[in-house]
């Protein structure tokens, strides 16, 4: 069976590595001729809305899916009548507009930071009055990894900020001084079957995920699952969906969701009975979902902007290296490391070792 | 880094799947144009002693290895001056001759069934006198999965047997009524570092491996490791080596070794901290070895001659499917299933379920 994937980055690559053992083969469409998933399947190079390439992607495929959200919605929608396509374009449509995303959260009773749309300086000033300072501005579309985000610290900075902001629809959000960031990776099968991975506790650096740690007995998991469940049900969703949340005291505030496998679920390759990648494939192919039970105590650290020294990392027992085969660029995600340990104490010690090795390679 | 592999079967395929996360890419040489590892790398189709193809396999490769032993020794040896090559051809040379293999076991003090070379009817009769009946005859080279083996039940059958046996050098062995079959998968790094997986307990059917089960606390492991250690040291070995043994009462008798990753180590993908495939790559690349500690209670069942129904198998929690993408032929290994469970009782129950599904698909 052929699986078509829009996007040929590391998520597509890890989907393929999880899919070969299921007897699947892969076809990728990506704009970059050196997309890192390409060695694992048939490569289609070009725009995500190229009708000829989309037709080729779908030809004979059992299913088509996507690995990131900054792709042509029209292109994806054009595939729907031709080939099974998961997750559904309606989830992608919401995801591509931060305002609609926040409005959907509100509609589903999922708490968020206060927000307001901004298309003019007047709306910016009104939003500031309601949301207070500091205030976060985001482009409504195309942002990721902290790109397309600005923080305005005080009223006096509004005028200058407005002159520097891009002339695109924006979303203003109340700045959240959170206690921690968590995420829940959920999966829903074609028959409506659902499964949830243990809650992940995440640390970002300059807007990019740095570490993600599985927290199997976390008391916040129940409410995070309930929020994710509302999204799955709303979209009649099939596949993996991740929901990122801020914890403020006893409250969880939804930050954003991703209609795809997610960086904060990479630890599931070693740290769960079935990885998020395999479960996404199982879901979109109509196979039964795999168990999401934890396997050991696990944490993941991203390798950002530098290739780590494999000899030093692999000398630490329980370390699993995942390089993506991507060219190195500043702050680019070029790989990740998962640490699996017998217990939390052992994990903590090894995590410190891994961070030391990664810091040394960055110095 | 490019890894060249002589052979493009399922072992090469699983090596590649383990190697991509280490940032490796692969090149395979195989006689079959549809070799199942080919979708995971550069495919070279032709004979294992074709100088042009061997040169291409080695060109720019960080290391060359092999995934099965019925390849041209001369071809392998011709590579040695050009590229790092592991395991060393001296291990392959012994492996390609069952007589030399048994003689080496004897030389290293590793017990085996009594044996004798047979090249004439006279030698056959002398061997029978010494070894008794039933007696096993094997071709000294090219046999695998029970091919090239005959059992002679009584003295009266010797004459007819001789007329039917191929005119190639043979090895006669005492027939062993064993209590069980076990194997030890070992790995040795370039620096001499060694690691051993838990003992596997194996069941064959008609000469082909059917199930393999990890036995982490098995009392026979110590002596099996000691025997494997002698082989590793003798060859100054680098890579994974498997040693198959018969247990008869309290004794272990070596049956054969394999200078490569091994079917009785497939369960290590889910059932050990580091799989045999990753550890073979780590060893031949000079990386530190990974931990071989068990992860859960695990067993593996081969899928022979029929493709199993993925929907039914994947509905059993803890089941991991590994299809090889090979065309189905009678009794051919087309995949395997690993079951990982919390404890031995749970494993036993799930193993029965898996066997029922596989039996149903064979019916």
XYZ file of C-alpha atoms in Angstrom:
726
model
C 0.000 0.000 0.000
C 1.209 3.473 -0.906
C 0.849 6.388 1.502
C 1.117 9.885 0.015
C 2.434 12.653 2.255
C 2.249 16.389 1.629
C 5.594 17.522 2.985
C 8.892 15.687 3.080
C 10.438 16.879 6.314
C 11.414 14.959 9.427
C 7.816 14.165 10.335
C 7.295 12.519 6.953
C 10.613 10.736 7.380
C 9.626 9.321 10.761
C 6.193 8.349 9.432
C 7.945 6.365 6.710
C 10.339 4.684 9.146
C 7.307 3.637 11.206
C 5.388 2.562 8.119
C 7.823 0.236 6.353
C 7.338 -2.474 9.006
C 3.593 -2.280 8.314
C 4.362 -3.139 4.702
C 3.753 0.410 3.441
C 5.634 2.402 0.831
C 5.702 6.181 0.602
C 5.442 9.077 -1.818
C 6.293 12.620 -0.742
C 5.530 16.035 -2.221
C 7.827 18.837 -1.096
C 9.080 22.132 -2.480
C 12.662 21.372 -1.437
C 14.591 19.040 -3.720
C 16.644 17.885 -0.718
C 13.674 17.141 1.558
C 14.942 14.742 4.193
C 12.200 12.134 3.744
C 12.964 11.690 0.037
C 15.475 8.814 0.479
C 12.586 6.786 1.930
C 10.199 6.891 -0.986
C 9.167 8.429 -4.258
C 10.020 12.116 -4.395
C 7.769 14.718 -6.019
C 9.351 18.162 -6.056
C 7.204 21.238 -6.496
C 4.422 23.431 -5.152
C 1.747 22.060 -2.867
C -0.955 23.339 -5.214
C 0.491 21.965 -8.454
C -2.421 19.948 -9.919
C -0.135 17.591 -11.839
C 1.935 16.752 -8.755
C -1.144 16.392 -6.569
C -2.583 13.962 -9.085
C 0.660 11.997 -9.052
C 0.698 12.009 -5.230
C -2.795 10.522 -5.110
C -2.398 8.013 -7.963
C -2.943 4.555 -6.541
C -2.353 5.732 -2.981
C -4.315 4.038 -0.186
C -4.439 7.345 1.662
C -2.928 10.830 1.584
C -1.929 12.767 4.697
C 0.126 15.859 5.508
C 2.993 16.543 7.846
C 2.684 20.277 8.313
C 0.050 22.932 8.047
C 1.583 25.639 5.900
C 0.395 23.977 2.733
C -2.196 24.936 0.188
C -5.664 24.277 1.632
C -7.069 24.371 -1.892
C -4.534 21.792 -2.975
C -5.496 19.507 -0.096
C -9.197 20.028 -0.740
C -8.734 19.152 -4.399
C -7.450 15.732 -3.352
C -10.437 14.868 -1.154
C -12.714 13.537 -3.901
C -9.939 11.440 -5.423
C -8.316 9.590 -2.542
C -8.926 8.955 1.160
C -7.471 12.022 2.872
C -6.780 12.358 6.600
C -6.918 14.468 8.694
C -9.865 16.178 7.002
C -9.272 19.562 5.346
C -11.740 21.172 7.795
C -9.164 20.721 10.584
C -6.439 22.180 8.385
C -8.657 25.154 7.461
C -9.111 26.085 11.119
C -5.446 25.522 11.876
C -4.367 27.869 9.092
C -6.038 30.843 10.798
C -5.086 31.578 14.407
C -8.277 33.588 14.885
C -10.559 30.750 13.779
C -8.478 28.374 15.919
C -9.005 30.516 19.028
C -12.678 31.001 18.181
C -13.117 27.243 17.891
C -11.476 26.729 21.282
C -13.980 29.242 22.732
C -16.888 27.578 20.956
C -15.892 24.183 22.384
C -15.492 25.563 25.918
C -11.710 25.144 25.864
C -10.186 28.048 27.838
C -7.560 30.226 26.141
C -5.810 33.522 26.779
C -8.064 36.472 25.940
C -7.657 37.401 22.263
C -8.803 39.877 19.636
C -8.393 40.231 15.868
C -6.272 43.166 14.700
C -6.410 44.631 11.205
C -5.904 48.332 12.010
C -4.077 50.553 14.468
C -7.415 51.372 16.037
C -8.156 47.682 16.639
C -4.648 47.283 18.027
C -5.283 50.044 20.607
C -8.695 48.610 21.506
C -7.168 45.145 21.926
C -4.476 46.613 24.197
C -7.141 48.228 26.362
C -8.884 44.903 26.823
C -5.875 42.553 27.024
C -3.374 44.748 28.888
C 0.426 44.569 28.654
C 2.548 42.812 27.735
C 0.471 41.846 24.702
C 1.374 39.232 22.079
C 0.797 39.850 18.362
C 0.818 36.989 15.903
C 0.193 36.743 12.206
C -3.063 34.853 11.724
C -1.392 32.494 9.252
C 1.997 31.003 8.287
C 3.692 31.364 11.690
C 5.570 28.518 13.344
C 8.450 27.985 15.789
C 8.036 31.505 17.145
C 8.171 33.116 13.696
C 5.523 35.769 13.062
C 5.227 36.745 16.738
C 5.868 40.008 18.561
C 5.483 41.163 22.142
C 4.458 44.743 22.909
C 5.512 45.742 26.391
C 3.653 49.014 27.065
C 1.179 51.478 25.668
C 3.891 53.885 24.523
C 5.253 51.233 22.152
C 1.954 50.715 20.293
C 2.462 53.354 17.593
C 5.967 52.249 16.681
C 4.899 48.604 16.842
C 2.056 49.219 14.427
C 4.377 50.844 11.909
C 6.701 47.808 12.054
C 4.060 45.084 12.025
C 3.352 43.445 8.648
C 0.166 44.540 6.910
C -1.518 41.163 7.261
C -4.403 40.076 9.503
C -3.113 39.738 13.069
C -4.249 38.199 16.298
C -3.637 39.932 19.608
C -3.396 37.760 22.712
C -3.061 38.428 26.391
C 0.472 37.551 27.499
C 0.352 34.450 29.712
C 2.849 34.136 32.543
C 2.500 30.371 32.642
C 3.832 27.938 35.212
C 4.594 25.346 32.570
C 3.784 24.257 29.022
C 2.213 20.875 28.416
C 0.792 19.055 25.431
C -1.408 16.098 24.820
C -0.985 13.908 21.754
C -4.235 12.211 20.826
C -5.193 9.797 18.067
C -8.580 8.887 16.664
C -9.301 5.997 14.355
C -11.708 5.824 11.442
C -14.246 4.028 13.621
C -14.139 6.769 16.285
C -11.799 4.823 18.558
C -9.611 7.235 20.569
C -6.324 6.961 22.434
C -4.205 9.460 24.349
C -0.515 9.466 25.131
C 0.726 10.475 28.564
C 0.890 14.244 29.008
C 4.135 15.831 27.817
C 5.790 18.667 29.711
C 7.625 20.949 27.316
C 10.315 23.613 27.449
C 10.762 26.053 24.573
C 13.779 28.247 23.914
C 13.318 31.349 21.768
C 10.009 29.977 20.523
C 11.423 26.574 19.503
C 10.769 23.366 21.391
C 13.868 22.243 23.286
C 12.754 19.401 25.582
C 9.656 17.321 26.004
C 9.160 14.930 28.861
C 6.546 12.252 29.337
C 4.562 12.668 32.567
C 2.467 9.488 32.797
C 0.763 10.220 36.142
C 0.261 13.958 35.646
C -2.959 15.216 37.282
C -3.463 17.712 34.427
C -3.807 14.873 31.898
C -7.521 14.338 32.485
C -8.534 17.877 31.595
C -6.055 18.055 28.685
C -7.553 14.845 27.287
C -11.058 16.229 27.680
C -10.120 19.336 25.668
C -8.403 17.280 22.962
C -11.429 15.000 22.856
C -13.672 17.963 21.989
C -11.466 18.806 19.021
C -11.387 15.185 17.807
C -15.163 14.937 18.033
C -15.759 18.348 16.439
C -13.694 17.512 13.369
C -14.776 13.834 13.253
C -11.016 13.590 13.188
C -8.915 10.679 11.887
C -5.205 10.592 12.727
C -2.923 12.124 15.346
C -3.711 15.560 16.781
C -1.623 17.465 19.312
C -2.920 20.149 21.656
C -0.487 22.555 23.330
C -1.547 24.170 26.587
C -0.249 26.601 29.190
C -0.737 25.732 32.814
C -1.447 28.740 35.052
C -2.046 27.645 38.614
C -4.694 24.954 38.398
C -5.944 26.055 34.963
C -5.004 24.876 31.492
C -5.242 27.386 28.652
C -5.106 26.072 25.094
C -2.346 27.693 23.040
C -2.699 25.875 19.728
C -3.424 22.521 18.171
C -1.635 20.733 15.341
C -3.524 18.421 12.949
C -0.566 16.075 12.579
C 2.171 14.190 14.399
C 3.981 16.584 16.696
C 7.456 17.329 18.008
C 6.216 16.922 21.588
C 5.293 13.324 20.707
C 8.674 12.230 19.320
C 9.501 10.543 22.627
C 6.724 8.013 21.882
C 9.069 6.156 19.470
C 10.849 4.624 22.456
C 8.639 5.774 25.307
C 5.235 4.385 24.357
C 4.022 0.948 23.324
C 3.101 2.336 19.881
C 4.683 5.518 18.510
C 2.625 8.512 17.391
C 3.926 7.865 13.875
C 2.697 4.284 13.747
C -0.608 5.258 15.340
C -1.157 8.043 12.811
C -0.643 5.517 10.015
C -2.856 2.936 11.710
C -5.595 5.541 12.100
C -5.558 6.885 8.544
C -5.432 3.350 7.107
C -8.367 2.173 9.208
C -6.259 -0.268 11.247
C -6.876 -0.716 14.992
C -4.996 1.813 17.117
C -1.985 0.669 19.102
C -1.554 0.942 22.855
C -0.301 4.335 24.079
C 0.936 2.997 27.414
C 4.302 4.377 28.588
C 7.473 2.297 28.264
C 9.979 3.456 30.871
C 10.660 7.040 31.958
C 11.413 9.166 28.877
C 12.417 12.612 27.763
C 13.300 14.113 24.402
C 15.759 16.880 23.578
C 15.838 18.588 20.192
C 19.133 19.120 18.387
C 18.937 22.707 17.155
C 21.283 24.238 14.625
C 24.192 21.858 15.223
C 24.801 18.177 14.620
C 25.579 16.467 17.904
C 28.576 14.170 18.365
C 27.043 10.680 18.010
C 29.966 8.981 19.771
C 29.459 10.999 22.936
C 25.670 10.713 22.943
C 25.557 6.984 22.209
C 27.930 6.320 25.071
C 25.113 7.190 27.486
C 22.978 4.058 28.117
C 19.328 4.518 27.153
C 20.063 7.319 24.681
C 18.412 7.003 21.274
C 19.586 9.264 18.497
C 17.340 10.478 15.686
C 19.111 12.478 13.022
C 16.992 13.807 10.185
C 19.590 13.998 7.427
C 18.989 17.740 7.027
C 21.538 20.400 6.164
C 22.529 22.394 9.230
C 21.230 25.957 9.511
C 21.069 28.225 12.575
C 18.394 27.052 15.050
C 17.092 24.469 12.572
C 15.781 21.190 13.995
C 18.324 18.674 12.684
C 17.550 15.789 15.011
C 16.434 14.778 18.444
C 17.597 12.570 21.272
C 15.298 10.386 23.337
C 16.426 9.149 26.719
C 14.677 6.105 28.157
C 15.449 5.232 31.752
C 14.256 2.855 34.453
C 12.853 5.619 36.659
C 12.584 9.392 36.981
C 15.785 9.747 39.019
C 17.842 7.840 36.464
C 16.195 9.844 33.679
C 17.048 13.150 35.340
C 20.729 12.223 35.612
C 20.927 11.100 31.982
C 19.043 14.152 30.771
C 21.708 16.347 32.391
C 24.420 14.319 30.597
C 22.688 14.684 27.237
C 22.184 18.406 27.711
C 25.876 18.768 28.544
C 26.882 16.941 25.343
C 24.501 19.026 23.240
C 25.660 22.276 24.872
C 29.286 21.307 24.209
C 28.552 20.734 20.527
C 26.860 24.148 20.337
C 29.775 25.969 21.985
C 27.747 8.289 6.003
C 27.061 5.458 3.553
C 26.868 1.843 4.691
C 27.246 -0.813 1.994
C 25.501 -4.145 2.545
C 26.076 -7.379 0.639
C 22.550 -8.721 0.414
C 19.263 -6.855 0.212
C 16.888 -9.095 2.154
C 14.934 -8.428 5.324
C 18.054 -8.248 7.474
C 19.459 -5.490 5.268
C 16.060 -3.796 5.344
C 15.926 -3.814 9.132
C 19.532 -2.622 9.342
C 18.552 0.338 7.174
C 15.450 1.119 9.229
C 17.666 1.134 12.335
C 20.341 3.184 10.587
C 18.401 6.124 9.183
C 17.927 7.609 12.685
C 21.710 7.478 13.113
C 21.995 9.669 10.028
C 23.162 6.829 7.774
C 22.266 6.066 4.179
C 22.486 2.669 2.531
C 23.626 0.878 -0.603
C 22.702 -2.761 -1.233
C 24.065 -5.412 -3.581
C 21.705 -8.289 -4.314
C 21.123 -10.751 -7.124
C 17.342 -10.213 -7.008
C 16.041 -7.090 -8.705
C 13.121 -7.027 -6.245
C 15.232 -7.370 -3.080
C 13.103 -6.052 -0.247
C 15.710 -3.639 1.144
C 16.040 -1.802 -2.166
C 13.366 0.850 -1.443
C 15.554 2.025 1.438
C 18.694 2.874 -0.451
C 20.753 2.618 -3.599
C 20.192 -0.708 -5.357
C 22.971 -2.638 -7.086
C 21.669 -5.718 -8.876
C 24.042 -8.513 -9.783
C 26.414 -11.213 -8.603
C 28.214 -10.961 -5.275
C 31.559 -11.424 -7.015
C 31.045 -8.853 -9.781
C 34.148 -6.619 -9.453
C 32.398 -3.591 -10.943
C 29.459 -3.840 -8.537
C 31.731 -4.498 -5.559
C 33.700 -1.399 -6.431
C 30.490 0.599 -6.638
C 29.320 -0.832 -3.284
C 32.526 0.285 -1.596
C 32.854 3.683 -3.290
C 32.752 6.330 -0.581
C 31.204 3.943 1.943
C 32.147 4.348 5.599
C 31.900 0.588 6.040
C 30.694 -2.526 4.206
C 28.942 -5.407 5.931
C 26.929 -8.465 4.877
C 23.540 -9.798 5.821
C 23.922 -13.448 4.900
C 26.682 -15.958 4.471
C 26.017 -17.565 1.105
C 27.975 -14.902 -0.689
C 31.258 -14.991 -2.514
C 34.090 -15.132 0.015
C 36.482 -14.001 -2.692
C 34.227 -11.037 -3.424
C 34.169 -10.061 0.240
C 37.903 -10.514 0.572
C 38.512 -8.321 -2.458
C 36.769 -5.470 -0.624
C 38.903 -5.663 2.505
C 41.828 -3.539 1.271
C 39.485 -0.882 -0.109
C 36.987 -0.146 2.633
C 36.429 -0.979 6.312
C 34.710 -4.368 6.235
C 32.974 -6.042 9.182
C 32.607 -8.783 10.271
C 36.038 -9.891 9.034
C 36.160 -12.369 6.114
C 37.896 -14.926 8.394
C 34.577 -15.400 10.264
C 32.718 -15.772 6.977
C 35.281 -18.297 5.703
C 34.697 -20.562 8.701
C 30.946 -20.109 8.490
C 30.886 -21.176 4.851
C 32.162 -24.652 5.719
C 30.219 -26.631 8.328
C 33.249 -28.861 8.942
C 35.579 -25.955 9.705
C 32.816 -24.434 11.876
C 32.533 -27.619 13.955
C 36.316 -27.960 14.114
C 36.583 -24.409 15.411
C 33.988 -25.105 18.093
C 36.084 -28.116 19.156
C 39.291 -26.096 19.084
C 37.715 -23.428 21.328
C 36.376 -26.011 23.798
C 32.758 -25.388 22.787
C 30.888 -28.731 22.962
C 29.022 -29.945 19.881
C 27.381 -33.130 18.670
C 29.962 -35.676 17.499
C 30.730 -35.131 13.799
C 32.759 -36.497 10.900
C 33.497 -35.376 7.347
C 32.009 -37.534 4.584
C 33.274 -37.577 1.013
C 32.819 -41.270 0.174
C 30.481 -44.161 0.953
C 33.263 -45.662 3.015
C 33.535 -42.536 5.149
C 29.757 -42.506 5.471
C 29.779 -46.041 6.897
C 32.668 -45.241 9.236
C 30.852 -42.123 10.458
C 27.705 -44.172 11.102
C 29.709 -46.638 13.188
C 31.025 -43.828 15.361
C 27.943 -41.565 15.522
C 25.128 -44.141 15.595
C 21.585 -43.695 14.305
C 19.695 -41.599 13.513
C 22.529 -39.694 11.843
C 22.290 -36.258 10.255
C 23.980 -35.478 6.921
C 24.499 -31.880 5.833
C 26.182 -30.271 2.876
C 29.300 -28.540 4.141
C 28.281 -25.335 2.376
C 25.238 -23.409 1.080
C 22.644 -24.923 3.432
C 20.170 -22.778 5.399
C 16.673 -23.044 6.893
C 16.904 -26.837 6.861
C 17.881 -27.020 3.191
C 20.743 -29.388 2.401
C 20.029 -31.704 5.351
C 19.088 -35.396 5.526
C 18.482 -37.821 8.354
C 19.466 -41.490 7.997
C 17.495 -43.672 10.371
C 19.288 -47.040 10.283
C 22.228 -48.914 8.889
C 20.135 -50.573 6.166
C 19.381 -47.146 4.654
C 23.031 -46.172 4.207
C 23.502 -47.580 0.716
C 20.381 -46.025 -0.745
C 21.108 -42.733 1.073
C 24.582 -42.557 -0.426
C 23.201 -43.004 -3.924
C 20.758 -40.136 -3.376
C 23.103 -37.730 -1.596
C 24.649 -34.979 -3.725
C 28.302 -35.510 -4.702
C 29.568 -32.603 -2.619
C 31.578 -32.591 0.623
C 29.268 -33.570 3.490
C 29.292 -33.408 7.249
C 27.827 -36.232 9.321
C 26.541 -35.379 12.784
C 25.174 -37.354 15.664
C 21.427 -36.761 15.921
C 20.700 -34.746 19.068
C 17.448 -35.371 20.934
C 17.524 -31.952 22.557
C 15.327 -30.574 25.332
C 15.225 -27.134 23.746
C 16.986 -24.843 21.298
C 18.458 -21.572 22.495
C 20.583 -18.853 20.974
C 22.681 -16.020 22.205
C 23.059 -12.820 20.203
C 26.325 -11.070 20.983
C 27.908 -7.878 19.744
C 31.498 -6.713 19.854
C 32.717 -3.195 19.138
C 35.849 -2.103 17.337
C 37.525 -1.404 20.691
C 36.797 -4.931 21.967
C 33.772 -3.843 23.996
C 31.231 -6.706 24.223
C 27.531 -6.952 24.984
C 25.090 -9.864 25.096
C 21.343 -9.948 24.696
C 19.206 -12.097 26.962
C 19.136 -15.745 25.889
C 16.490 -16.577 23.295
C 14.524 -19.818 23.400
C 13.624 -20.925 19.892
C 11.174 -23.273 18.213
C 11.754 -24.428 14.655
C 9.212 -26.032 12.344
C 10.464 -28.122 9.439
C 13.899 -26.562 9.835
C 12.654 -22.964 9.803
C 12.512 -20.741 12.860
C 8.936 -20.229 14.026
C 9.150 -18.534 17.434
C 11.860 -16.940 19.503
C 11.341 -15.839 23.058
C 13.536 -13.692 25.253
C 14.498 -15.411 28.521
C 16.246 -12.676 30.540
C 16.924 -14.715 33.703
C 17.759 -18.011 32.021
C 20.428 -19.972 33.936
C 21.896 -21.226 30.640
C 22.806 -17.681 29.579
C 26.149 -17.637 31.399
C 27.583 -20.626 29.581
C 26.088 -19.547 26.229
C 27.737 -16.140 26.645
C 31.047 -17.774 27.519
C 30.923 -19.830 24.309
C 29.970 -16.803 22.197
C 32.760 -14.849 23.850
C 35.317 -17.394 22.645
C 34.149 -16.929 19.068
C 34.228 -13.121 19.340
C 37.745 -13.197 20.757
C 38.987 -15.802 18.250
C 37.881 -13.756 15.249
C 38.725 -10.374 16.838
C 35.147 -9.891 15.756
C 33.344 -6.591 15.087
C 29.564 -6.606 14.767
C 26.702 -8.868 15.814
C 27.240 -12.633 16.021
C 24.608 -15.227 16.916
C 25.312 -18.671 18.342
C 22.634 -21.380 18.195
C 22.787 -24.169 20.760
C 20.919 -27.321 21.740
C 20.256 -27.900 25.410
C 20.451 -31.561 26.443
C 19.909 -31.932 30.155
C 22.330 -29.512 31.773
C 24.607 -29.316 28.710
C 24.672 -26.865 25.828
C 25.894 -28.129 22.454
C 26.726 -25.568 19.790
C 24.819 -26.129 16.554
C 26.028 -23.237 14.436
C 26.965 -19.583 14.548
C 25.985 -16.760 12.209
C 28.347 -13.839 11.538
C 25.498 -11.346 11.210
C 22.244 -10.130 12.711
C 19.980 -13.098 13.293
C 16.321 -14.084 13.128
C 16.416 -15.115 16.798
C 17.350 -11.510 17.647
C 14.478 -9.783 15.835
C 12.598 -9.416 19.125
C 15.311 -6.957 20.246
C 13.701 -4.199 18.125
C 11.015 -3.799 20.793
C 12.354 -6.058 23.524
C 15.787 -4.614 24.228
C 17.046 -1.121 24.958
C 19.025 -1.161 21.690
C 18.119 -3.505 18.822
C 20.579 -5.986 17.323
C 20.345 -3.980 14.083
C 21.352 -0.687 15.677
C 24.077 -2.381 17.694
C 25.518 -4.048 14.590
C 25.712 -0.623 12.933
C 27.161 0.996 16.049
C 29.818 -1.725 16.223
C 30.912 -1.628 12.585
C 31.011 2.188 12.616
C 33.124 2.332 15.768
C 30.361 3.932 17.853
C 29.804 2.911 21.493
C 27.529 -0.128 21.852
C 24.003 0.372 23.141
C 22.513 -1.268 26.200
C 21.153 -4.783 25.631
C 18.899 -4.738 28.713
C 15.433 -6.251 28.218
C 12.375 -4.014 27.783
C 9.294 -5.920 28.896
C 8.540 -9.600 28.293
C 8.851 -10.366 24.578
C 8.420 -13.090 21.999
C 8.669 -13.165 18.221
C 6.728 -15.275 15.732
C 7.762 -15.569 12.100
C 5.181 -15.185 9.334
C 5.955 -18.050 6.970
C 4.558 -18.379 3.482
C 1.473 -16.234 4.037
C 0.835 -12.567 4.707
C -0.983 -12.171 8.007
C -4.104 -10.034 8.389
C -2.752 -6.757 9.839
C -6.152 -5.686 11.160
C -6.497 -8.762 13.334
C -2.903 -8.727 14.554
C -2.791 -5.007 15.339
C -5.939 -5.330 17.427
C -3.917 -7.208 20.050
C -2.250 -4.678 22.405
C 1.529 -4.960 22.462
C 1.722 -6.573 19.016
C 4.291 -5.105 16.629
C 4.132 -6.084 12.993
C 7.181 -6.283 10.740
C 6.403 -7.038 7.133
C 9.330 -7.320 4.764
C 7.682 -6.305 1.502
C 8.600 -9.654 -0.080
C 6.570 -11.633 -2.580
C 4.837 -14.570 -0.931
C 6.203 -18.047 -1.648
C 5.583 -21.299 0.236
C 7.338 -21.312 3.640
C 9.155 -18.071 2.828
C 9.790 -15.645 5.692
C 7.614 -12.672 4.724
C 7.501 -10.924 8.094
C 7.481 -11.349 11.825
C 5.409 -10.299 14.782
C 6.853 -9.187 18.093
C 4.716 -9.246 21.203
C 5.779 -7.076 24.116
C 3.920 -7.565 27.379
C 4.122 -6.462 30.991
C 4.960 -9.932 32.321
C 5.356 -13.561 31.261
C 1.724 -14.458 31.966
C 0.409 -11.615 29.836
C 2.921 -12.522 27.121
C 1.814 -16.143 27.101
C -1.841 -15.174 26.581
C -1.019 -12.761 23.758
C 1.312 -15.241 22.116
C -1.573 -17.729 21.934
C -3.749 -15.030 20.313
C -1.084 -14.190 17.736
C -0.514 -17.843 16.908
C -4.264 -18.278 16.401
C -4.386 -15.339 13.982
C -1.369 -16.604 12.055
C -2.766 -20.153 11.929
C -6.083 -18.806 10.636
C -4.333 -16.932 7.836
C -2.458 -20.103 6.894
C -5.596 -22.230 6.815
